[in-house]
Coordinates of C-alpha atoms in Angstrom, one line a residue:
Chain A
X1 CA 4.7 -1.3 -27.7
X2 CA 5.5 -4.2 -25.5
X3 CA 3.4 -6.1 -22.8
X4 CA 5.4 -4.8 -20.1
X5 CA 4.1 -1.3 -20.9
X6 CA 0.4 -2.1 -21.3
X7 CA -0.4 -1.8 -17.6
X8 CA 1.1 1.7 -17.5
X9 CA -0.8 2.6 -20.7
X10 CA -4.2 1.2 -19.0
X11 CA -3.6 3.1 -16.1
X12 CA -3.0 6.5 -18.1
X13 CA -5.8 6.1 -20.3
X14 CA -8.2 6.5 -17.3
X15 CA -6.8 9.1 -14.9
X16 CA -9.8 9.5 -13.0
X17 CA -10.3 5.8 -12.2
X18 CA -6.6 5.6 -11.4
X19 CA -6.7 8.7 -9.1
X20 CA -9.6 7.1 -7.4
X21 CA -7.7 3.9 -6.8
X22 CA -4.6 5.7 -5.9
X23 CA -6.3 7.8 -3.1
X24 CA -8.1 4.5 -1.4
X25 CA -4.6 2.7 -1.5
X26 CA -3.1 6.0 -0.2
X27 CA -5.5 6.2 2.5
X28 CA -4.7 2.7 3.4
X29 CA -1.1 3.3 3.6
X30 CA -1.7 6.5 5.6
X31 CA -3.7 4.6 8.2
X32 CA -1.1 1.7 8.6
X33 CA 1.9 4.0 8.7
X34 CA 0.6 6.7 10.9
X35 CA -1.1 4.4 13.1
X36 CA 1.9 2.1 13.8
X37 CA 4.1 5.3 14.2
X38 CA 1.6 6.5 16.9
X39 CA 1.2 3.4 18.7
X40 CA 5.1 2.7 18.6
X41 CA 5.7 6.4 19.8
X42 CA 3.3 6.1 22.8
X43 CA 5.0 2.6 23.8
X44 CA 8.5 4.3 23.4
X45 CA 7.3 7.1 25.6
X46 CA 6.1 4.8 28.3
X47 CA 9.3 2.8 28.1
X48 CA 11.4 6.0 28.5
X49 CA 9.2 7.0 31.4
X50 CA 9.7 3.8 33.0
X51 CA 13.6 4.3 32.4
X52 CA 13.7 7.6 33.5
X53 CA 11.9 7.0 36.7
X54 CA 14.2 4.4 37.9
X55 CA 12.8 4.5 41.3
X56 CA 10.3 2.4 43.1
X57 CA 9.0 4.8 45.5
X58 CA 8.8 8.8 45.6
X59 CA 8.3 10.6 48.9
X60 CA 7.0 14.0 48.8
X61 CA 6.0 16.4 51.9
X62 CA 2.4 15.4 52.9
X63 CA 1.4 19.2 53.3
X64 CA 1.6 19.2 49.5
X65 CA -0.9 16.3 49.1
X66 CA -3.4 17.2 46.8
X67 CA -1.2 19.5 45.0
X68 CA 1.3 16.9 43.9
X69 CA 0.2 14.9 40.9
X70 CA 3.2 12.5 40.1
X71 CA 1.8 12.0 36.5
X72 CA 2.0 16.0 35.8
X73 CA 5.8 15.8 37.0
X74 CA 6.5 13.4 34.3
X75 CA 4.2 14.1 31.6
X76 CA 3.7 17.8 31.8
X77 CA 7.0 19.0 33.6
X78 CA 4.9 20.7 36.2
X79 CA 7.3 20.6 39.2
X80 CA 6.2 23.3 42.0
X81 CA 7.5 24.6 45.2
X82 CA 7.2 22.3 48.1
X83 CA 10.1 21.5 50.3
X84 CA 11.0 19.1 53.4
X85 CA 14.0 18.9 55.7
X86 CA 16.5 16.9 53.9
X87 CA 17.0 14.8 57.0
X88 CA 14.3 12.7 56.2
X89 CA 16.6 11.4 53.5
X90 CA 19.0 9.8 56.1
X91 CA 15.8 8.5 58.0
X92 CA 14.8 6.7 54.8
X93 CA 18.1 5.4 54.0
X94 CA 18.2 3.6 57.2
X95 CA 15.0 1.5 56.6
X96 CA 15.6 -2.0 56.1
X97 CA 14.8 -2.9 52.4
X98 CA 16.2 0.3 51.1
X99 CA 18.8 0.1 48.4
X100 CA 19.2 3.6 47.5
X101 CA 17.6 6.9 48.2
X102 CA 18.4 10.3 46.8
X103 CA 16.9 13.7 47.0
X104 CA 15.8 16.2 44.4
X105 CA 14.8 19.8 44.7
X106 CA 12.3 21.6 42.3
X107 CA 12.2 25.1 41.4
X108 CA 9.9 26.5 38.8
X109 CA 11.0 29.8 37.1
X110 CA 7.5 30.9 36.0
X111 CA 7.9 34.7 36.4
X112 CA 9.2 36.5 33.5
X113 CA 10.9 39.0 35.5
X114 CA 13.3 36.5 37.3
X115 CA 14.7 34.6 34.5
X116 CA 15.2 34.6 30.7
X117 CA 12.8 31.8 30.1
X118 CA 10.2 29.9 32.1
X119 CA 11.7 26.5 32.9
X120 CA 11.5 23.9 35.7
X121 CA 14.6 23.5 37.4
X122 CA 15.4 20.0 38.9
X123 CA 18.3 19.9 41.4
X124 CA 20.0 16.5 42.1
X125 CA 22.9 15.1 44.1
X126 CA 25.5 13.6 41.8
X127 CA 26.9 11.4 44.4
X128 CA 23.6 9.5 45.4
X129 CA 21.3 9.8 42.3
X130 CA 20.3 7.0 40.5
X131 CA 17.3 8.6 38.2
X132 CA 18.8 11.7 36.5
X133 CA 22.4 10.8 36.4
X134 CA 22.4 7.7 34.2
X135 CA 20.5 9.8 31.6
X136 CA 22.7 12.6 31.9
X137 CA 25.9 10.7 31.5
X138 CA 24.6 9.6 27.9
X139 CA 25.3 13.0 26.9
X140 CA 27.9 14.5 29.6
X141 CA 31.2 12.9 29.9
X142 CA 32.5 15.2 32.4
X143 CA 31.0 16.0 36.1
X144 CA 28.6 18.6 36.2
X145 CA 29.9 21.8 37.7
X146 CA 28.5 24.3 40.0
X147 CA 26.1 26.5 38.2
X148 CA 26.2 24.2 35.2
X149 CA 22.9 23.2 33.6
X150 CA 21.9 20.3 31.6
X151 CA 18.7 20.9 29.3
X152 CA 16.0 18.7 28.3
X153 CA 15.6 18.4 24.5
X154 CA 12.7 20.8 24.4
X155 CA 14.3 23.7 26.2
X156 CA 15.3 26.4 23.8
X157 CA 18.8 26.6 24.7
X158 CA 21.9 25.5 22.9
X159 CA 25.1 24.1 24.6
X160 CA 27.4 26.9 25.1
X161 CA 24.6 29.4 25.6
X162 CA 23.5 30.7 29.2
X163 CA 20.3 30.9 31.1
X164 CA 19.5 33.5 33.6
X165 CA 17.7 32.2 36.6
X166 CA 16.9 34.4 39.5
X167 CA 19.5 36.5 38.4
X168 CA 22.3 33.8 38.3
X169 CA 23.8 33.3 34.8
X170 CA 24.0 29.3 34.4
X171 CA 25.9 27.8 31.3
X172 CA 24.2 25.0 29.2
X173 CA 26.7 22.1 29.2
X174 CA 24.7 19.4 27.6
X175 CA 21.4 18.8 25.9
X176 CA 19.7 15.6 26.7
X177 CA 17.9 13.1 24.3
X178 CA 14.2 13.1 24.2
X179 CA 11.9 11.2 26.6
X180 CA 8.7 12.0 25.2
X181 CA 7.6 13.3 28.6
X182 CA 7.5 16.5 30.5
X183 CA 11.2 15.9 31.4
X184 CA 12.0 17.1 28.2
X185 CA 11.1 20.4 29.4
X186 CA 13.1 20.8 32.5
X187 CA 16.8 21.8 33.3
X188 CA 19.2 19.9 35.6
X189 CA 21.7 20.9 38.0
X190 CA 23.4 19.8 41.2
X191 CA 22.2 20.2 44.5
X192 CA 24.7 22.8 45.3
X193 CA 23.7 25.0 42.5
X194 CA 20.1 24.4 43.3
X195 CA 21.0 25.8 46.8
X196 CA 22.4 28.8 45.2
X197 CA 19.3 29.5 43.1
X198 CA 17.0 29.0 46.0
X199 CA 19.1 31.6 48.0
X200 CA 18.8 33.9 45.0
X201 CA 15.1 33.3 44.7
X202 CA 14.7 34.2 48.4
X203 CA 17.0 37.3 47.8
X204 CA 14.6 38.3 45.0
X205 CA 11.9 38.0 47.5
X206 CA 10.3 34.9 45.6
X207 CA 7.8 33.1 48.0
X208 CA 9.5 29.6 48.7
X209 CA 8.2 28.6 52.0
X210 CA 11.6 27.3 53.2
X211 CA 12.2 27.3 56.7
X212 CA 15.8 27.4 57.4
X213 CA 18.9 26.9 55.1
X214 CA 18.0 26.2 51.4
X215 CA 21.0 23.8 51.3
X216 CA 19.1 21.5 53.7
X217 CA 15.7 20.9 51.8
X218 CA 14.5 18.3 49.5
X219 CA 11.4 18.4 47.4
X220 CA 11.2 14.7 46.6
X221 CA 13.1 11.5 47.7
X222 CA 13.7 8.8 45.1
X223 CA 13.9 5.4 46.8
X224 CA 15.0 2.1 45.2
X225 CA 14.0 -0.7 47.4
X226 CA 15.0 -4.4 47.5
X227 CA 12.8 -6.5 44.9
X228 CA 9.2 -7.1 46.5
X229 CA 10.0 -4.5 49.2
X230 CA 8.5 -1.4 48.2
X231 CA 5.0 -1.9 49.9
X232 CA 6.6 -2.7 53.2
X233 CA 9.2 0.2 52.8
X234 CA 6.4 2.4 51.9
X235 CA 4.5 1.5 55.0
X236 CA 7.4 1.9 57.1
X237 CA 8.0 5.5 55.6
X238 CA 4.4 6.4 56.2
X239 CA 4.6 5.5 59.9
X240 CA 7.4 8.1 60.3
X241 CA 6.6 11.5 62.0
X242 CA 8.1 15.0 61.5
X243 CA 7.8 15.8 58.9
X244 CA 4.8 13.7 57.7
X245 CA 5.0 12.6 54.0
X246 CA 3.2 11.1 51.2
X247 CA 4.6 8.1 49.5
X248 CA 3.9 7.6 45.5
X249 CA 4.5 4.1 44.3
X250 CA 6.3 4.7 41.1
X251 CA 4.3 2.0 39.4
X252 CA 1.1 4.1 39.9
X253 CA 2.6 6.7 37.9
X254 CA 3.4 4.3 35.2
X255 CA 0.5 2.1 35.5
X256 CA -2.0 5.2 35.2
X257 CA 0.0 6.2 31.9
X258 CA -0.2 2.6 30.7
X259 CA -3.8 2.3 31.2
X260 CA -4.6 5.5 29.4
X261 CA -2.2 4.2 26.7
X262 CA -3.7 1.1 26.3
X263 CA -7.0 2.8 25.6
X264 CA -5.5 5.1 23.1
X265 CA -3.5 2.4 21.4
X266 CA -6.5 -0.1 21.3
X267 CA -8.7 2.7 19.5
X268 CA -6.0 3.2 17.2
X269 CA -5.6 -0.3 16.4
X270 CA -9.5 -0.8 16.0
X271 CA -9.2 2.2 13.7
X272 CA -6.6 0.7 11.7
X273 CA -8.4 -2.6 11.4
X274 CA -11.6 -0.7 10.4
X275 CA -9.7 1.3 7.9
X276 CA -8.2 -1.6 6.4
X277 CA -11.4 -3.7 6.2
X278 CA -13.1 -1.0 4.5
X279 CA -10.2 -0.4 2.0
X280 CA -9.9 -4.0 1.2
X281 CA -13.7 -4.2 0.4
X282 CA -13.6 -1.1 -1.7
X283 CA -10.4 -2.2 -3.5
X284 CA -11.8 -5.6 -4.3
X285 CA -15.2 -4.1 -5.3
X286 CA -13.3 -1.5 -7.6
X287 CA -11.1 -4.2 -9.3
X288 CA -13.9 -6.5 -9.9
X289 CA -16.3 -3.9 -11.2
X290 CA -13.3 -2.5 -13.5
X291 CA -12.8 -6.1 -14.5
X292 CA -16.3 -6.5 -15.6
X293 CA -16.1 -3.5 -17.6
X294 CA -13.0 -4.7 -19.5
X295 CA -14.1 -8.2 -20.1
X296 CA -14.2 -7.5 -23.7
X297 CA -10.9 -6.1 -23.8
X298 CA -9.3 -9.0 -22.0
X299 CA -10.9 -11.3 -24.3
X300 CA -9.3 -9.5 -26.9
X301 CA -6.0 -9.9 -25.3
X302 CA -6.6 -13.7 -25.0
X303 CA -7.6 -13.9 -28.7
X304 CA -4.3 -12.1 -29.4
X305 CA -2.2 -14.9 -27.6
X306 CA -1.9 -14.0 -24.1
X307 CA -1.9 -17.0 -21.8
X308 CA -4.0 -16.7 -18.5
X309 CA -0.9 -15.9 -16.5
X310 CA 0.1 -13.2 -18.7
X311 CA -3.4 -11.6 -18.7
X312 CA -3.5 -12.0 -14.8
X313 CA -0.2 -10.4 -14.6
X314 CA -1.5 -7.3 -16.6
X315 CA -4.3 -6.9 -14.0
X316 CA -1.7 -7.6 -11.2
X317 CA 1.0 -5.0 -12.4
X318 CA -1.8 -2.5 -12.6
X319 CA -2.9 -2.9 -9.0
X320 CA 0.9 -3.2 -8.0
X321 CA 1.6 0.4 -9.8
X322 CA -1.4 1.8 -8.0
X323 CA -0.2 0.5 -4.8
X324 CA 3.2 1.7 -5.3
X325 CA 2.0 5.1 -6.0
X326 CA -0.7 5.2 -3.1
X327 CA 1.9 3.7 -0.5
X328 CA 4.3 6.6 -1.5
X329 CA 1.5 9.4 -1.2
X330 CA 0.2 7.8 1.9
X331 CA 3.4 7.4 3.7
X332 CA 4.5 11.0 2.5
X333 CA 1.5 12.3 4.0
X334 CA 2.1 10.2 7.3
X335 CA 5.6 11.8 7.6
X336 CA 4.3 15.3 7.0
X337 CA 1.6 15.0 9.6
X338 CA 3.6 13.0 12.3
X339 CA 6.9 14.7 12.4
X340 CA 6.1 18.5 12.5
X341 CA 3.1 17.9 14.6
X342 CA 4.8 15.6 17.0
X343 CA 4.6 18.1 19.7
X344 CA 0.9 18.8 19.1
X345 CA 0.1 15.2 19.2
X346 CA 1.9 14.8 22.4
X347 CA -0.3 17.6 23.9
X348 CA -3.2 16.4 22.6
X349 CA -3.0 13.1 23.9
X350 CA -1.3 14.0 27.2
X351 CA 0.8 10.8 27.4
X352 CA 4.4 10.2 26.9
X353 CA 5.3 10.3 23.4
X354 CA 8.7 9.7 21.7
X355 CA 8.7 9.7 17.9
X356 CA 11.0 7.0 16.5
X357 CA 14.4 7.6 15.0
X358 CA 14.7 7.8 11.2
X359 CA 16.0 4.3 10.8
X360 CA 12.9 3.1 12.7
X361 CA 10.8 5.4 10.5
X362 CA 12.3 4.0 7.3
X363 CA 12.0 0.6 8.5
X364 CA 8.0 1.1 9.4
X365 CA 7.9 3.2 5.8
X366 CA 9.2 0.1 4.0
X367 CA 7.1 -2.4 5.7
X368 CA 3.8 -0.4 5.0
X369 CA 4.8 -0.2 1.5
X370 CA 5.4 -3.9 1.3
X371 CA 2.1 -4.6 3.1
X372 CA 0.1 -2.4 1.0
X373 CA 2.0 -3.6 -2.1
X374 CA 1.1 -7.2 -1.2
X375 CA -2.7 -6.3 -0.1
X376 CA -3.3 -4.0 -3.2
X377 CA -2.6 -6.8 -5.8
X378 CA -4.2 -9.6 -3.7
X379 CA -7.6 -7.5 -3.9
X380 CA -7.1 -7.7 -7.6
X381 CA -6.4 -11.4 -7.9
X382 CA -10.0 -12.2 -7.6
X383 CA -10.8 -10.0 -10.4
X384 CA -7.7 -11.3 -12.2
X385 CA -8.5 -14.9 -11.9
X386 CA -12.2 -14.2 -13.3
X387 CA -10.7 -12.3 -16.2
X388 CA -8.3 -15.0 -17.0
X389 CA -10.9 -17.6 -17.7
X390 CA -13.6 -15.8 -20.0
X391 CA -15.8 -17.5 -22.5
X392 CA -14.0 -15.8 -25.3
X393 CA -16.3 -17.0 -27.8
X394 CA -19.5 -15.6 -26.0
X395 CA -17.6 -12.4 -25.3
X396 CA -16.5 -11.9 -28.6
X397 CA -20.0 -12.5 -30.2
X398 CA -22.0 -9.5 -30.9
X399 CA -24.1 -8.1 -28.3
X400 CA -22.5 -10.0 -25.7
Chain B
X1 CA 0.5 -27.1 -42.5
X2 CA -3.2 -27.8 -41.7
X3 CA -5.7 -27.6 -39.1
X4 CA -8.0 -30.6 -38.8
X5 CA -11.3 -30.8 -36.8
X6 CA -12.2 -34.5 -36.4
X7 CA -15.4 -35.0 -35.0
X8 CA -15.4 -31.8 -33.1
X9 CA -18.6 -30.8 -31.3
X10 CA -19.7 -28.2 -28.9
X11 CA -22.6 -28.4 -26.7
X12 CA -23.9 -26.2 -24.1
X13 CA -26.3 -27.0 -20.9
X14 CA -29.6 -25.4 -21.3
X15 CA -30.1 -23.0 -18.3
X16 CA -33.4 -24.4 -17.3
X17 CA -33.3 -28.0 -18.4
X18 CA -31.8 -30.7 -16.2
X19 CA -29.5 -32.8 -18.3
X20 CA -30.6 -31.0 -21.3
X21 CA -28.1 -29.7 -23.7
X22 CA -28.2 -27.6 -26.5
X23 CA -25.8 -28.9 -29.6
X24 CA -24.1 -25.7 -30.9
X25 CA -21.9 -27.7 -33.4
X26 CA -22.7 -31.4 -34.1
X27 CA -19.5 -33.6 -34.8
X28 CA -17.8 -31.9 -37.7
X29 CA -14.6 -32.8 -39.7
X30 CA -12.9 -29.8 -41.7
X31 CA -9.4 -29.4 -42.8
X32 CA -8.1 -26.0 -43.4
X33 CA -4.9 -26.1 -45.6
X34 CA -2.3 -23.5 -46.1
X35 CA -2.8 -21.6 -49.3
X36 CA -6.4 -22.0 -49.2
X37 CA -9.3 -19.7 -48.2
X38 CA -12.4 -21.3 -46.9
X39 CA -15.8 -19.6 -46.5
X40 CA -18.2 -20.7 -44.0
X41 CA -21.7 -19.6 -44.3
X42 CA -25.0 -20.2 -42.8
X43 CA -27.9 -18.5 -40.9
X44 CA -27.6 -16.9 -37.5
X45 CA -27.3 -19.2 -34.7
X46 CA -26.2 -22.2 -36.9
X47 CA -23.0 -22.6 -35.1
X48 CA -20.5 -20.7 -37.5
X49 CA -18.6 -18.7 -34.9
X50 CA -18.4 -21.6 -32.4
X51 CA -16.8 -23.8 -35.0
X52 CA -14.4 -20.8 -36.0
X53 CA -13.4 -20.3 -32.3
X54 CA -12.8 -24.0 -31.7
X55 CA -10.7 -24.1 -34.7
X56 CA -8.8 -21.0 -33.6
X57 CA -7.7 -22.7 -30.3
X58 CA -10.3 -20.5 -28.3
X59 CA -12.9 -22.9 -27.4
X60 CA -12.4 -26.4 -26.4
X61 CA -14.6 -28.8 -28.0
X62 CA -17.0 -31.1 -26.0
X63 CA -16.2 -34.0 -28.3
X64 CA -13.5 -34.6 -30.8
X65 CA -10.3 -33.1 -31.4
X66 CA -8.8 -30.1 -33.5
X67 CA -5.1 -30.8 -34.4
X68 CA -2.4 -28.6 -35.8
X69 CA -0.1 -30.6 -38.2
X70 CA -1.1 -33.9 -36.3
X71 CA -0.9 -32.2 -32.8
X72 CA -4.2 -31.8 -30.5
X73 CA -3.9 -28.2 -29.7
X74 CA -6.3 -28.6 -26.8
X75 CA -4.1 -31.4 -25.3
X76 CA -1.3 -28.3 -25.0
X77 CA -1.2 -26.5 -21.8
X78 CA -2.5 -23.0 -21.8
X79 CA 0.8 -21.3 -21.9
X80 CA 1.7 -23.3 -24.9
X81 CA -1.5 -23.1 -26.9
X82 CA -1.5 -19.0 -26.1
X83 CA 2.1 -19.0 -27.5
X84 CA 1.0 -21.0 -30.5
X85 CA -2.0 -18.4 -31.1
X86 CA 0.2 -15.2 -30.6
X87 CA 2.9 -16.8 -33.2
X88 CA 0.6 -18.4 -35.8
X89 CA -3.1 -17.7 -35.5
X90 CA -4.7 -14.3 -36.2
X91 CA -8.6 -13.7 -35.5
X92 CA -10.8 -11.2 -36.6
X93 CA -13.5 -11.3 -34.0
X94 CA -17.1 -10.8 -34.7
X95 CA -17.1 -7.7 -32.3
X96 CA -14.2 -4.9 -32.8
X97 CA -12.3 -5.5 -29.6
X98 CA -9.3 -3.1 -29.6
X99 CA -7.0 -2.6 -26.9
X100 CA -8.4 0.9 -25.6
X101 CA -5.2 2.3 -24.2
X102 CA -3.2 1.8 -27.5
X103 CA -3.4 3.9 -30.7
X104 CA -4.5 2.4 -34.0
X105 CA -1.0 1.6 -35.2
X106 CA -0.1 0.2 -31.6
X107 CA -2.9 -2.1 -31.7
X108 CA -2.0 -3.1 -35.3
X109 CA 1.7 -3.9 -34.3
X110 CA 0.8 -5.3 -30.7
X111 CA 0.6 -9.1 -31.9
X112 CA 3.9 -9.0 -33.5
X113 CA 5.4 -7.7 -30.3
X114 CA 3.5 -10.5 -28.4
X115 CA 4.7 -13.0 -30.9
X116 CA 8.3 -11.5 -30.5
X117 CA 8.6 -10.7 -34.2
X118 CA 10.1 -7.4 -35.8
X119 CA 7.1 -4.8 -36.2
X120 CA 5.9 -5.0 -39.5
X121 CA 5.4 -1.3 -39.8
X122 CA 5.7 -1.3 -43.8
X123 CA 3.1 -4.0 -44.3
X124 CA 0.8 -2.4 -41.6
X125 CA 1.0 1.0 -43.5
X126 CA 0.4 -0.9 -46.7
X127 CA -2.7 -2.6 -45.6
X128 CA -4.0 0.4 -43.8
X129 CA -3.5 2.4 -46.9
X130 CA -5.8 -0.4 -48.8
X131 CA -8.2 0.0 -46.3
X132 CA -8.2 3.6 -46.0
X133 CA -7.3 4.1 -42.6
X134 CA -3.4 5.2 -42.9
X135 CA -4.4 8.9 -41.6
X136 CA -5.9 7.3 -38.4
X137 CA -2.6 5.8 -37.2
X138 CA -2.3 7.9 -34.3
X139 CA -5.8 8.0 -33.2
X140 CA -7.2 6.1 -30.2
X141 CA -9.9 3.5 -30.4
X142 CA -12.5 5.4 -28.7
X143 CA -12.4 7.9 -31.6
X144 CA -12.9 5.6 -34.3
X145 CA -16.3 4.5 -35.9
X146 CA -17.4 1.1 -36.1
X147 CA -16.4 0.5 -39.7
X148 CA -12.9 2.1 -39.0
X149 CA -12.3 -0.3 -35.9
X150 CA -13.4 -3.5 -38.0
X151 CA -10.8 -2.3 -40.6
X152 CA -8.3 -1.8 -38.0
X153 CA -8.9 -5.4 -36.7
X154 CA -8.4 -6.8 -40.2
X155 CA -5.0 -5.0 -40.7
X156 CA -4.2 -6.2 -37.1
X157 CA -4.8 -9.7 -38.2
X158 CA -3.0 -9.6 -41.4
X159 CA 0.0 -7.2 -40.6
X160 CA 2.1 -10.0 -38.9
X161 CA 1.5 -12.5 -41.8
X162 CA 0.2 -15.3 -39.7
X163 CA 0.0 -19.0 -40.9
X164 CA -3.7 -19.1 -40.0
X165 CA -6.3 -16.3 -40.3
X166 CA -9.9 -16.8 -38.9
X167 CA -12.3 -13.9 -39.7
X168 CA -15.8 -13.8 -38.1
X169 CA -17.7 -11.8 -40.1
X170 CA -15.0 -9.3 -41.3
X171 CA -17.2 -7.1 -43.5
X172 CA -20.1 -6.6 -41.0
X173 CA -19.8 -3.1 -40.6
X174 CA -18.3 -2.1 -44.4
X175 CA -19.4 -0.6 -47.5
X176 CA -19.4 -2.7 -50.7
X177 CA -15.8 -1.1 -51.7
X178 CA -14.2 -2.0 -48.5
X179 CA -15.8 -5.5 -48.2
X180 CA -14.2 -6.2 -51.9
X181 CA -10.9 -5.0 -50.5
X182 CA -11.1 -7.1 -47.3
X183 CA -12.1 -10.4 -49.2
X184 CA -9.2 -9.8 -51.7
X185 CA -6.8 -9.1 -48.7
X186 CA -7.9 -12.4 -47.0
X187 CA -7.6 -14.1 -50.5
X188 CA -3.9 -12.6 -50.9
X189 CA -3.0 -14.0 -47.6
X190 CA -3.9 -17.4 -48.7
X191 CA -2.1 -17.1 -51.7
X192 CA 0.8 -16.1 -49.7
X193 CA 0.6 -19.6 -48.0
X194 CA -1.8 -18.9 -45.0
X195 CA -4.9 -21.2 -44.3
X196 CA -7.8 -18.7 -44.2
X197 CA -11.3 -19.2 -42.8
X198 CA -14.0 -16.7 -43.1
X199 CA -17.3 -16.7 -41.7
X200 CA -19.6 -14.4 -43.6
X201 CA -23.2 -14.0 -44.9
X202 CA -21.8 -12.2 -48.0
X203 CA -22.2 -14.0 -51.0
X204 CA -19.7 -12.0 -52.7
X205 CA -17.1 -13.9 -50.6
X206 CA -17.7 -17.0 -52.7
X207 CA -15.8 -15.8 -55.7
X208 CA -12.3 -15.4 -53.3
X209 CA -12.9 -18.9 -51.7
X210 CA -11.2 -22.2 -52.7
X211 CA -13.8 -23.9 -50.5
X212 CA -17.3 -22.8 -49.4
X213 CA -19.1 -24.6 -46.4
X214 CA -22.6 -24.2 -45.4
X215 CA -23.7 -24.6 -41.5
X216 CA -27.3 -25.3 -40.6
X217 CA -28.3 -26.4 -37.0
X218 CA -24.9 -27.2 -36.1
X219 CA -24.2 -29.5 -39.0
X220 CA -21.7 -28.7 -41.9
X221 CA -22.3 -29.4 -45.4
X222 CA -20.1 -28.2 -48.6
X223 CA -21.8 -26.0 -50.9

């Protein structure tokens, strides 16, 4: 029996006490780890949304005002059936201050009889697009061909499989990285493919409210302006007639999300602070009470020749082992909760949510374990210091 | 090999009185030599335990010194004094103070482990046999009676063959038979070369002692 093994023996002697302390530490680790991952996932989601948005202005048909919620497009993947003449695109491009403009066409395949899976289809022009193309190019090196589809990470179709949309069989050629937004539930194709799908939808008597050729419509126009020109360009677009349009400033989408996100992250941070304050008080009280209970035993150790530092070391190592075990359990529970339920968390929060990769998770787990293993023994320090300076003579006297 | 108390005194402030002190031990001169057993007796509250703990390196005197072979032990840093206690001293405290997470044999061998000595298993077993607790070697302290804990503490103090043994009422919970065994074991330790100090109310101890001292109101007188 050596001094090094004494803390473990002390912990094993009182399994109930050890378990109670471990639960408190595990709770501490769980709150810190899960809270940090949640905040980080929400921030990553917002960053991803901003990156994917890419445009300063989004122009949609005015007739659709009230039905189009830009946040819904990005957070829930709800597109819809609204179209305007593609000629509008050229008018916008001609406005001074517009750097780039590209149209997108939306088609939702929500009717089970038309398609193999319910999906949102977004058609874009690879020649002019600047919002979807950069994202797709990370996964698809070659050009996107006619009737080819690129799917968001949460669409249940693998590369090589085909999706049937309005009777047309479309092969999946790539699968995109997660964004934590509704864009993950959409599929992407070229404007040419979209025109063919719109034609097919019309042939199946699907009401699309398109006047004229499906190849000459767009659902939304994405506009990149010169720096500081967004508001002036938006005003000019709004003055245009035929067709009348609504201009959505992209920052209103992100700022709305950002405001919600700030509220959620603030709540999470406050909860983390409260849990930590409570846990630190609980742990300090627990270690102090336990120290009082063990005064005589610690005095005996001093009598046997332990120095103050060695005695404090025994108490601190006990706290460290409890902290390590608690951190392991807390982080494990955090992983069990965060990874399988990421989708549910996203739906519940209704905010962009992008779970960090395993490297980041590992780093956060390590950081949590380190923090807990520093804080746990620190709370025991008060008790350890008190125990290391006992009036041994008084304690070891009968009745003391 | 000797421990010398020179003018060693200990006083405590009275809780209610301003600048008022209780003199637990008045200045004492006492020498404990290797090969000798010293018995310290006196009424309760006379300062016996306080003197013993000062000599054992556990309580710094308010005045005077305690020296081991000429070195003031309380001038040593805590780590050094603790190492000295672990390697050369053994104390049987007034209350049995076992390490609750260790069984009887582990408790007995623990001081040797602290002193980085080989575990004196055979000597421990022989001492346990003498005090009739060999069958309890695997028992936990919580399962032991007061008398058994006391005997365990005596074996723990003597097993590693320390140079100095300080026993504070070592026979308090024991029957006459075990009391006699304990005093003879302490005498054996002295004959082996250790300096032994025993605080006791038992007059039976006098026959084993080389010196008997009496304490009264913090003052030391030789019987």
